[in-house]
Short mmCIF file of C-alpha atoms in Angstrom, two decimals:
data_model
loop_
_atom_site.label_atom_id
_atom_site.label_comp_id
_atom_site.label_asym_id
_atom_site.label_seq_id
_atom_site.Cartn_x
_atom_site.Cartn_y
_atom_site.Cartn_z
CA MET A 1377 -161.93 -0.44 -86.98
CA GLY A 1378 -162.76 3.27 -87.14
CA ASN A 1379 -160.18 6.01 -87.45
CA ARG A 1380 -158.82 7.11 -84.05
CA ASN A 1381 -159.54 10.71 -85.04
CA ASP A 1382 -163.24 9.82 -85.03
CA ILE A 1383 -163.13 8.47 -81.45
CA MET A 1384 -164.20 10.84 -78.69
CA MET A 1385 -161.26 11.21 -76.33
CA TYR A 1386 -161.39 11.91 -72.60
CA ASN A 1387 -159.62 15.20 -71.93
CA ILE A 1388 -157.72 15.13 -68.61
CA LEU A 1389 -155.76 17.99 -67.02
CA TRP A 1390 -152.61 16.59 -65.42
CA ILE A 1391 -150.26 18.42 -63.03
CA ASP A 1392 -146.88 16.73 -62.61
CA ASP A 1393 -143.53 18.52 -62.82
CA ASP A 1394 -142.10 15.46 -64.60
CA HIS A 1395 -144.90 15.08 -67.18
CA GLU A 1396 -142.61 16.00 -70.10
CA LYS A 1397 -140.42 12.96 -69.33
CA MET A 1398 -143.39 10.58 -69.18
CA LEU A 1399 -144.08 10.10 -72.89
CA GLY A 1400 -144.73 6.41 -72.39
CA LEU A 1401 -147.59 7.10 -69.98
CA LYS A 1402 -149.08 9.67 -72.35
CA GLY A 1403 -148.93 7.18 -75.22
CA ARG A 1404 -150.47 4.47 -73.09
CA ALA A 1405 -153.26 6.85 -72.06
CA LYS A 1406 -153.89 7.70 -75.72
CA MET A 1407 -154.45 4.04 -76.47
CA ALA A 1408 -157.07 4.06 -73.72
CA ASN A 1409 -158.77 7.06 -75.42
CA ILE A 1410 -157.43 9.50 -72.82
CA THR A 1411 -155.54 12.70 -73.61
CA LEU A 1412 -153.29 13.80 -70.74
CA ASN A 1413 -152.69 17.56 -70.97
CA GLY A 1414 -149.65 18.07 -68.77
CA PHE A 1415 -148.59 21.09 -66.67
CA LYS A 1416 -145.54 21.42 -64.42
CA SER A 1417 -147.00 23.40 -61.55
CA LYS A 1418 -150.07 24.46 -59.62
CA GLU A 1419 -149.85 27.94 -61.14
CA SER A 1420 -149.88 26.92 -64.83
CA GLY A 1421 -152.27 23.99 -64.34
CA MET A 1422 -154.87 25.98 -62.45
CA GLU A 1423 -154.58 28.93 -64.82
CA GLU A 1424 -155.58 26.59 -67.65
CA LEU A 1425 -158.30 24.81 -65.68
CA LYS A 1426 -159.94 28.04 -64.49
CA LYS A 1427 -159.97 29.37 -68.04
CA ASN A 1428 -161.12 26.21 -69.81
CA TYR A 1429 -162.67 23.95 -67.14
CA GLN A 1430 -165.58 23.21 -69.47
CA ASN A 1431 -163.21 21.46 -71.89
CA TYR A 1432 -161.92 18.92 -69.35
CA ASP A 1433 -163.38 15.59 -68.26
CA GLY A 1434 -161.16 15.05 -65.22
CA VAL A 1435 -158.14 16.11 -63.16
CA LEU A 1436 -155.02 14.04 -62.38
CA LEU A 1437 -152.38 15.26 -59.92
CA ASP A 1438 -149.02 14.11 -58.63
CA ALA A 1439 -148.75 14.10 -54.83
CA LYS A 1440 -145.82 16.53 -54.99
CA PHE A 1441 -145.30 19.23 -57.59
CA LEU A 1442 -144.07 22.79 -58.02
CA GLU A 1443 -146.03 25.88 -57.09
CA SER A 1444 -144.79 27.78 -60.17
CA ASP A 1445 -143.11 26.75 -63.43
CA SER A 1446 -140.15 28.97 -62.53
CA ASP A 1447 -139.50 27.21 -59.20
CA VAL A 1448 -136.28 25.21 -58.92
CA GLU A 1449 -136.20 21.42 -58.89
CA GLY A 1450 -136.41 20.15 -55.34
CA SER A 1451 -138.99 22.69 -54.19
CA GLU A 1452 -141.87 20.30 -54.87
CA ASP A 1453 -144.22 19.94 -51.90
CA THR A 1454 -147.43 18.11 -50.97
CA LEU A 1455 -148.72 21.46 -49.70
CA PHE A 1456 -149.54 22.45 -53.28
CA ILE A 1457 -151.83 19.50 -53.99
CA HIS A 1458 -154.03 20.56 -51.07
CA ARG A 1459 -154.16 24.17 -52.29
CA THR A 1460 -154.94 22.94 -55.81
CA ARG A 1461 -157.78 20.76 -54.50
CA ASP A 1462 -159.28 23.75 -52.66
CA GLU A 1463 -159.20 25.90 -55.81
CA ILE A 1464 -160.75 23.12 -57.90
CA ARG A 1465 -163.64 22.92 -55.42
CA ASP A 1466 -164.45 26.58 -56.16
CA LEU A 1467 -164.88 26.01 -59.91
CA PRO A 1468 -168.39 26.06 -61.44
CA LYS A 1469 -167.80 22.51 -62.70
CA LYS A 1470 -167.14 19.80 -60.12
CA PHE A 1471 -164.28 17.35 -60.67
CA GLU A 1472 -163.41 14.10 -58.95
CA ILE A 1473 -159.65 14.37 -58.27
CA PHE A 1474 -157.25 11.50 -59.04
CA VAL A 1475 -153.66 11.19 -57.81
CA LEU A 1476 -150.87 9.29 -59.58
CA THR A 1477 -147.66 9.31 -57.57
CA GLY A 1478 -144.44 7.50 -56.80
CA GLN A 1479 -144.30 9.08 -53.34
CA ALA A 1480 -144.62 6.29 -50.76
CA GLU A 1481 -145.53 8.82 -48.05
CA ALA A 1482 -148.62 9.62 -50.12
CA PHE A 1483 -150.04 6.24 -51.12
CA ASP A 1484 -149.01 4.67 -47.78
CA SER A 1485 -150.40 7.50 -45.68
CA SER A 1486 -153.89 7.07 -44.22
CA GLU A 1487 -154.02 10.83 -43.60
CA PHE A 1488 -153.29 11.58 -47.26
CA LYS A 1489 -155.93 9.07 -48.35
CA LYS A 1490 -158.52 10.83 -46.20
CA SER A 1491 -158.04 13.91 -48.37
CA PHE A 1492 -157.59 12.03 -51.65
CA GLN A 1493 -159.49 8.76 -52.08
CA ASN A 1494 -158.35 8.02 -55.62
CA VAL A 1495 -154.61 7.33 -55.28
CA TYR A 1496 -152.65 5.24 -57.82
CA VAL A 1497 -149.03 4.09 -58.00
CA LYS A 1498 -146.57 5.15 -60.71
CA GLY A 1499 -144.77 2.24 -62.29
CA SER A 1500 -147.51 -0.29 -61.48
CA ASP A 1501 -149.25 -1.58 -64.61
CA GLU A 1502 -152.17 -2.84 -62.57
CA SER A 1503 -152.60 0.48 -60.78
CA ILE A 1504 -152.32 2.53 -63.98
CA ASN A 1505 -154.85 0.35 -65.81
CA LYS A 1506 -157.25 0.86 -62.93
CA LEU A 1507 -156.55 4.62 -63.01
CA PHE A 1508 -157.56 4.83 -66.69
CA THR A 1509 -160.72 2.82 -66.04
CA ASP A 1510 -161.68 4.93 -63.02
CA LEU A 1511 -160.90 8.23 -64.79
CA LYS A 1512 -163.28 7.36 -67.62
CA ALA A 1513 -165.97 6.07 -65.26
CA ALA A 1514 -165.90 9.31 -63.27
CA ALA A 1515 -165.98 11.38 -66.46
CA ASP A 1516 -168.95 9.41 -67.76
CA ARG A 1517 -170.91 10.49 -64.71
CA GLN A 1518 -170.53 14.13 -65.74
CA GLN A 1519 -173.27 15.54 -67.93
CA ASP A 1520 -170.78 17.64 -69.92
CA THR A 1521 -168.82 14.52 -70.86
CA GLN A 1522 -172.02 12.68 -71.72
CA MET A 1523 -172.95 15.50 -74.10
CA ARG A 1524 -169.54 15.48 -75.79
CA HIS A 1525 -169.71 11.73 -76.30
CA LYS A 1526 -173.30 11.85 -77.54
CA PHE A 1527 -172.62 14.68 -80.03
CA PRO A 1528 -168.93 14.26 -80.99
CA GLU A 1529 -169.32 15.72 -84.51
CA VAL A 1530 -170.98 18.85 -83.14
CA PHE A 1531 -168.13 19.61 -80.74
CA LYS A 1532 -165.59 19.60 -83.56
CA ILE A 1533 -166.86 23.08 -84.45
CA LEU A 1534 -164.99 24.30 -81.32
CA ASP A 1535 -161.64 23.50 -82.95
CA GLU A 1536 -159.40 26.56 -83.34
CA LYS A 1537 -159.54 26.20 -87.14
CA CYS A 1538 -163.29 26.67 -86.88
CA ILE A 1539 -164.93 28.92 -84.26
CA GLY A 1540 -162.70 28.12 -81.25
CA SER A 1541 -163.76 27.19 -77.72
CA LYS A 1542 -165.33 30.50 -76.57
CA HIS A 1543 -168.85 29.08 -76.95
CA SER A 1544 -168.19 25.71 -75.31
CA ASP A 1545 -170.50 26.56 -72.39
CA THR A 1546 -173.14 27.96 -74.72
CA LEU A 1547 -173.11 24.87 -76.91
CA LEU A 1548 -173.33 22.58 -73.88
CA SER A 1549 -176.29 24.58 -72.61
CA VAL A 1550 -178.10 24.26 -75.94
CA LEU A 1551 -177.50 20.50 -76.04
CA LYS A 1552 -178.68 20.02 -72.45
CA SER A 1553 -181.88 21.90 -73.30
CA LEU A 1554 -182.89 19.10 -75.67
CA SER A 1555 -183.62 16.83 -72.70
CA ASP A 1556 -185.26 19.57 -70.61
CA ASP A 1557 -189.04 19.45 -70.99
CA SER A 1558 -189.37 22.86 -69.34
CA ILE A 1559 -187.62 24.56 -72.28
CA ALA A 1560 -190.31 26.03 -74.52
CA GLY A 1561 -188.32 28.45 -76.68
CA VAL A 1562 -189.01 31.68 -74.80
CA ASP A 1563 -186.91 34.39 -73.19
CA GLU A 1564 -183.21 33.68 -73.94
CA ASP A 1565 -183.57 30.19 -75.42
CA PHE A 1566 -183.07 31.22 -79.07
CA THR A 1567 -180.41 33.79 -78.18
CA SER A 1568 -177.81 31.09 -77.48
CA ILE A 1569 -178.20 29.70 -81.00
CA ARG A 1570 -177.83 33.18 -82.48
CA MET A 1571 -174.64 33.85 -80.48
CA VAL A 1572 -172.94 30.75 -81.88
CA LEU A 1573 -174.08 31.55 -85.44
CA GLU A 1574 -172.71 35.09 -85.12
CA THR A 1575 -169.28 33.68 -84.25
CA LEU A 1576 -169.58 31.17 -87.10
CA PHE A 1577 -170.30 33.97 -89.59
CA LYS A 1578 -167.33 36.01 -88.33
CA ARG A 1579 -165.02 33.03 -88.80
CA LEU A 1580 -166.40 32.42 -92.30
CA SER A 1581 -165.64 36.08 -93.08
CA GLU A 1582 -162.06 35.69 -91.79
CA LEU A 1583 -161.64 32.78 -94.21
CA GLU A 1584 -163.37 34.85 -96.94
CA ILE A 1585 -165.97 32.16 -97.44
CA LEU A 1586 -168.05 35.22 -96.65
CA PRO A 1587 -166.53 38.47 -97.96
CA ALA A 1588 -163.79 39.94 -95.75
CA ASN A 1589 -165.14 42.49 -93.22
CA PHE A 1590 -168.65 41.45 -94.22
CA THR A 1591 -169.60 41.21 -90.55
CA ASP A 1592 -168.81 44.92 -90.07
CA GLU A 1593 -171.70 45.94 -92.30
CA LYS A 1594 -175.13 46.98 -91.06
CA GLY A 1595 -177.53 44.06 -90.91
CA TRP A 1596 -174.66 41.57 -91.31
CA ILE A 1597 -176.32 38.74 -89.36
CA ASN A 1598 -179.25 38.40 -91.74
CA GLY A 1599 -176.96 39.44 -94.59
CA SER A 1600 -174.64 36.49 -93.86
CA SER A 1601 -177.53 34.08 -94.07
CA LYS A 1602 -178.69 35.69 -97.32
CA PHE A 1603 -175.19 35.50 -98.78
CA ILE A 1604 -174.84 31.79 -98.02
CA SER A 1605 -178.34 31.18 -99.42
CA ASN A 1606 -177.37 33.15 -102.56
CA LYS A 1607 -180.17 35.63 -101.87
CA HIS A 1608 -178.00 38.68 -101.20
CA GLU A 1609 -178.65 41.49 -103.67
CA SER A 1610 -175.01 42.67 -103.67
CA TYR A 1611 -173.20 39.34 -104.24
CA LEU A 1612 -173.32 36.44 -106.65
CA HIS A 1613 -171.89 32.94 -106.20
CA THR A 1614 -169.49 31.97 -108.98
CA ASP A 1615 -169.31 28.39 -107.67
CA SER A 1616 -172.98 27.48 -107.41
CA ASP A 1617 -172.22 24.05 -105.92
CA PHE A 1618 -169.97 25.24 -103.09
CA PHE A 1619 -172.75 25.43 -100.48
CA HIS A 1620 -175.14 22.50 -100.31
CA PRO A 1621 -178.67 23.68 -101.22
CA MET A 1622 -180.19 21.96 -98.18
CA VAL A 1623 -177.84 23.86 -95.86
CA GLN A 1624 -178.56 27.12 -97.69
CA GLU A 1625 -182.29 26.70 -97.14
CA THR A 1626 -181.98 25.32 -93.59
CA LEU A 1627 -179.73 28.15 -92.42
CA PHE A 1628 -182.00 30.77 -93.98
CA ARG A 1629 -185.02 29.32 -92.10
CA ILE A 1630 -183.08 28.99 -88.83
CA MET A 1631 -182.07 32.65 -88.99
CA ASN A 1632 -185.66 33.76 -89.63
CA ILE A 1633 -186.80 31.88 -86.51
CA VAL A 1634 -183.82 32.75 -84.31
CA GLN A 1635 -183.81 36.46 -85.12
CA ASP A 1636 -187.55 36.65 -84.44
CA GLY A 1637 -187.40 34.38 -81.38
CA SER A 1638 -184.58 36.38 -79.77
CA HIS A 1639 -186.95 39.33 -79.36
CA ASN A 1640 -190.44 39.76 -77.96
CA GLU A 1641 -191.07 43.36 -79.01
CA GLY A 1642 -190.88 45.37 -82.22
CA ASN A 1643 -191.75 44.50 -85.80
CA LEU A 1644 -191.75 40.68 -85.62
CA ASN A 1645 -192.78 38.82 -88.77
CA TYR A 1646 -193.37 35.46 -87.15
CA LYS A 1647 -194.18 36.35 -83.50
CA CYS A 1648 -192.06 33.39 -82.46
CA ASP A 1649 -192.01 34.24 -78.76
CA ASP A 1650 -195.80 34.56 -78.68
CA PHE A 1651 -196.20 31.23 -80.52
CA CYS A 1652 -193.85 29.37 -78.15
CA ARG A 1653 -195.56 30.79 -75.08
CA THR A 1654 -198.96 29.75 -76.44
CA GLN A 1655 -197.94 26.27 -77.58
CA LYS A 1656 -195.72 25.46 -74.57
CA THR A 1657 -194.51 22.24 -76.24
CA GLY A 1658 -190.92 23.27 -77.02
CA TYR A 1659 -191.15 21.43 -80.34
CA LEU A 1660 -190.36 24.47 -82.50
CA TYR A 1661 -187.33 25.31 -80.37
CA LYS A 1662 -185.98 21.75 -80.29
CA SER A 1663 -186.51 21.19 -84.03
CA THR A 1664 -184.59 24.44 -84.62
CA VAL A 1665 -181.78 23.17 -82.37
CA TYR A 1666 -181.44 19.92 -84.34
CA ALA A 1667 -181.35 21.86 -87.62
CA PHE A 1668 -178.74 24.18 -86.06
CA LEU A 1669 -176.59 21.18 -85.07
CA ASP A 1670 -176.63 19.87 -88.65
CA VAL A 1671 -175.52 23.31 -89.86
CA LEU A 1672 -172.60 23.31 -87.38
CA VAL A 1673 -171.45 19.84 -88.45
CA TYR A 1674 -171.64 20.87 -92.11
CA PHE A 1675 -169.69 24.11 -91.68
CA ARG A 1676 -167.04 22.46 -89.51
CA LYS A 1677 -166.07 20.24 -92.43
CA LEU A 1678 -166.44 23.08 -94.95
CA MET A 1679 -164.06 25.30 -92.96
CA ASP A 1680 -161.67 22.45 -92.31
CA ASP A 1681 -161.44 21.75 -96.05
CA ASN A 1682 -161.27 25.41 -97.12
CA GLN A 1683 -158.67 27.26 -95.04
CA ASN A 1684 -157.25 29.33 -97.93
CA PRO A 1685 -158.88 32.81 -98.14
CA GLU A 1686 -157.37 33.45 -101.58
CA GLU A 1687 -159.12 30.40 -103.02
CA ASN A 1688 -162.33 31.08 -101.12
CA ARG A 1689 -162.79 34.59 -102.48
CA LYS A 1690 -162.86 33.18 -106.02
CA ARG A 1691 -166.21 31.56 -105.26
CA TRP A 1692 -168.22 34.78 -105.20
CA LYS A 1693 -168.22 38.23 -106.76
CA THR A 1694 -169.94 41.56 -106.29
CA SER A 1695 -173.13 41.82 -108.31
CA GLU A 1696 -172.96 44.47 -110.99
CA SER A 1697 -175.94 46.70 -111.60
CA GLN A 1698 -178.24 44.98 -114.05
CA SER A 1699 -180.05 48.13 -115.18
CA LYS A 1700 -180.34 47.65 -118.94
CA THR A 1701 -182.77 47.85 -121.82
CA GLY A 1702 -183.25 45.05 -124.32
CA ILE A 1703 -185.62 43.01 -126.43
CA LEU A 1704 -187.53 40.32 -124.55
CA LYS A 1705 -186.94 36.80 -125.85
CA GLN A 1706 -188.24 33.33 -125.03
CA ASP A 1707 -186.06 30.21 -125.03
CA GLU A 1708 -186.86 26.58 -125.89
CA ASN A 1709 -188.21 26.05 -122.36
CA ASN A 1710 -190.49 29.09 -122.65
CA ASN A 1711 -188.39 31.12 -120.20
CA PHE A 1712 -188.59 34.88 -120.78
CA PHE A 1713 -185.14 36.50 -120.74
CA ILE A 1714 -182.90 39.35 -121.79
CA ASP A 1715 -179.23 38.38 -122.03
CA ASP A 1716 -178.37 36.65 -118.70
CA CYS A 1717 -181.48 37.88 -116.86
CA ILE A 1718 -184.57 35.70 -116.47
CA PHE A 1719 -188.09 36.95 -115.77
CA GLN A 1720 -190.82 35.42 -113.60
CA TYR A 1721 -192.98 33.56 -116.10
CA ASN A 1722 -196.41 33.81 -114.45
CA ILE A 1723 -196.13 37.61 -114.22
CA VAL A 1724 -194.39 38.45 -117.49
CA SER A 1725 -196.58 36.17 -119.63
CA LYS A 1726 -199.61 38.29 -118.71
CA VAL A 1727 -198.15 41.72 -119.56
CA LEU A 1728 -195.35 41.15 -122.08
CA LYS A 1729 -194.63 39.17 -125.22
CA PRO A 1730 -191.43 38.26 -127.09
CA GLY A 1731 -190.15 41.25 -129.07
CA ASP A 1732 -191.21 43.85 -126.51
CA VAL A 1733 -188.57 46.39 -125.52
CA VAL A 1734 -188.12 46.18 -121.75
CA GLU A 1735 -186.06 48.20 -119.26
CA ILE A 1736 -184.69 46.07 -116.40
CA LEU A 1737 -184.55 48.15 -113.22
CA SER A 1738 -183.26 45.67 -110.63
CA THR A 1739 -182.26 42.04 -110.22
CA ASN A 1740 -181.37 39.47 -107.59
CA ALA A 1741 -179.22 36.38 -107.86
CA ASN A 1742 -181.16 33.55 -109.49
CA THR A 1743 -181.41 30.66 -107.01
CA ASN A 1744 -183.35 28.27 -109.26
CA ALA A 1745 -181.11 25.22 -109.73
CA LYS A 1746 -182.54 24.51 -113.19
CA THR A 1747 -181.88 27.95 -114.69
CA LYS A 1748 -179.24 29.78 -112.61
CA ASP A 1749 -176.24 28.61 -114.65
CA LYS A 1750 -177.66 30.01 -117.89
CA TYR A 1751 -179.39 32.99 -116.27
CA PRO A 1752 -177.51 34.05 -113.10
CA PHE A 1753 -179.84 37.05 -112.52
CA PHE A 1754 -183.54 37.13 -111.70
CA VAL A 1755 -185.46 40.29 -112.68
CA THR A 1756 -187.33 41.87 -109.76
CA LYS A 1757 -188.39 45.21 -111.35
CA PHE A 1758 -188.90 46.22 -114.98
CA ASN A 1759 -190.69 48.69 -117.24
CA LYS A 1760 -192.21 48.10 -120.67
CA VAL A 1761 -190.67 50.68 -123.01
CA ASN A 1762 -192.77 50.36 -126.17
CA PRO A 1763 -196.56 50.61 -126.09
#
């Protein structure tokens, strides 16, 4: 049997002034893959639901509860369930309301049942079992819940240890677009992906997986992608295996497409918007989304496993200027080098030979897996000193 942490739970908002005393019901719900998030009053419950309605799969109410958490015991009233229902109806997301109560005047009242069709009895095993079944069935009819159950690993990125829930709506919108044949990758389609990646990069900077305050620098969005890909001219990875090479390359390509696709004017290298409008297939956009989802799943685990900024900052360092002059040498694999700097063979072999005195003017981090440990720097500009 799989780990319960890997099972997608149904997230239910529950208003009942006695919820803190009902640990047995919460435990029983958990065994049915339901998380009951309890609130004592209309005020606190609706404050949460209005703020985070996109995170909930259903709503469960007592027939009588308090208007405010500060109200005294005994001031519970059925008036508040009707007001709560009216406010829930005004939310952008529509919920089927369920009622679990021990109030006989509620579950025995035909008038109450006209307003609330889904009424269940506290203390009745049969009724509570049916409640759990009906709650999940109603949730499964919601597209948001369907998306969370179809892509459970993706939604883990919304954990507070990762990027938090601020982009829950954005992520849902991106996932829904995969089944929308009218989405071609024009206008704002790529912008949603970029917004989530921006927040991801900021969180990585807070953890110092990216340098602290890195996202305050000019050009930080592309710079973040370059840093992760070990292509940033100002930084060098000291732990070359920390980022998976496939993710480094995938993220770099995603950012090239997303940055270009988020605009339709200016100096655009790839003319993504023009391509998508011409093709009209949506394939480029949807393939970018799937690559983006893999990146989110990867970084969720990376952040979860690396929450210590002090340890994270040991995995990179600022690149020192590599301006130097030295004698060109060639190793046993015919690589041209000076100290820890390697040259591009097909260029250098035509203009230089071992023994030449060469001035290195600039370098980048060496990203070649076969040579980067021995030669961490790749020469991008040089001058031949001797004739």
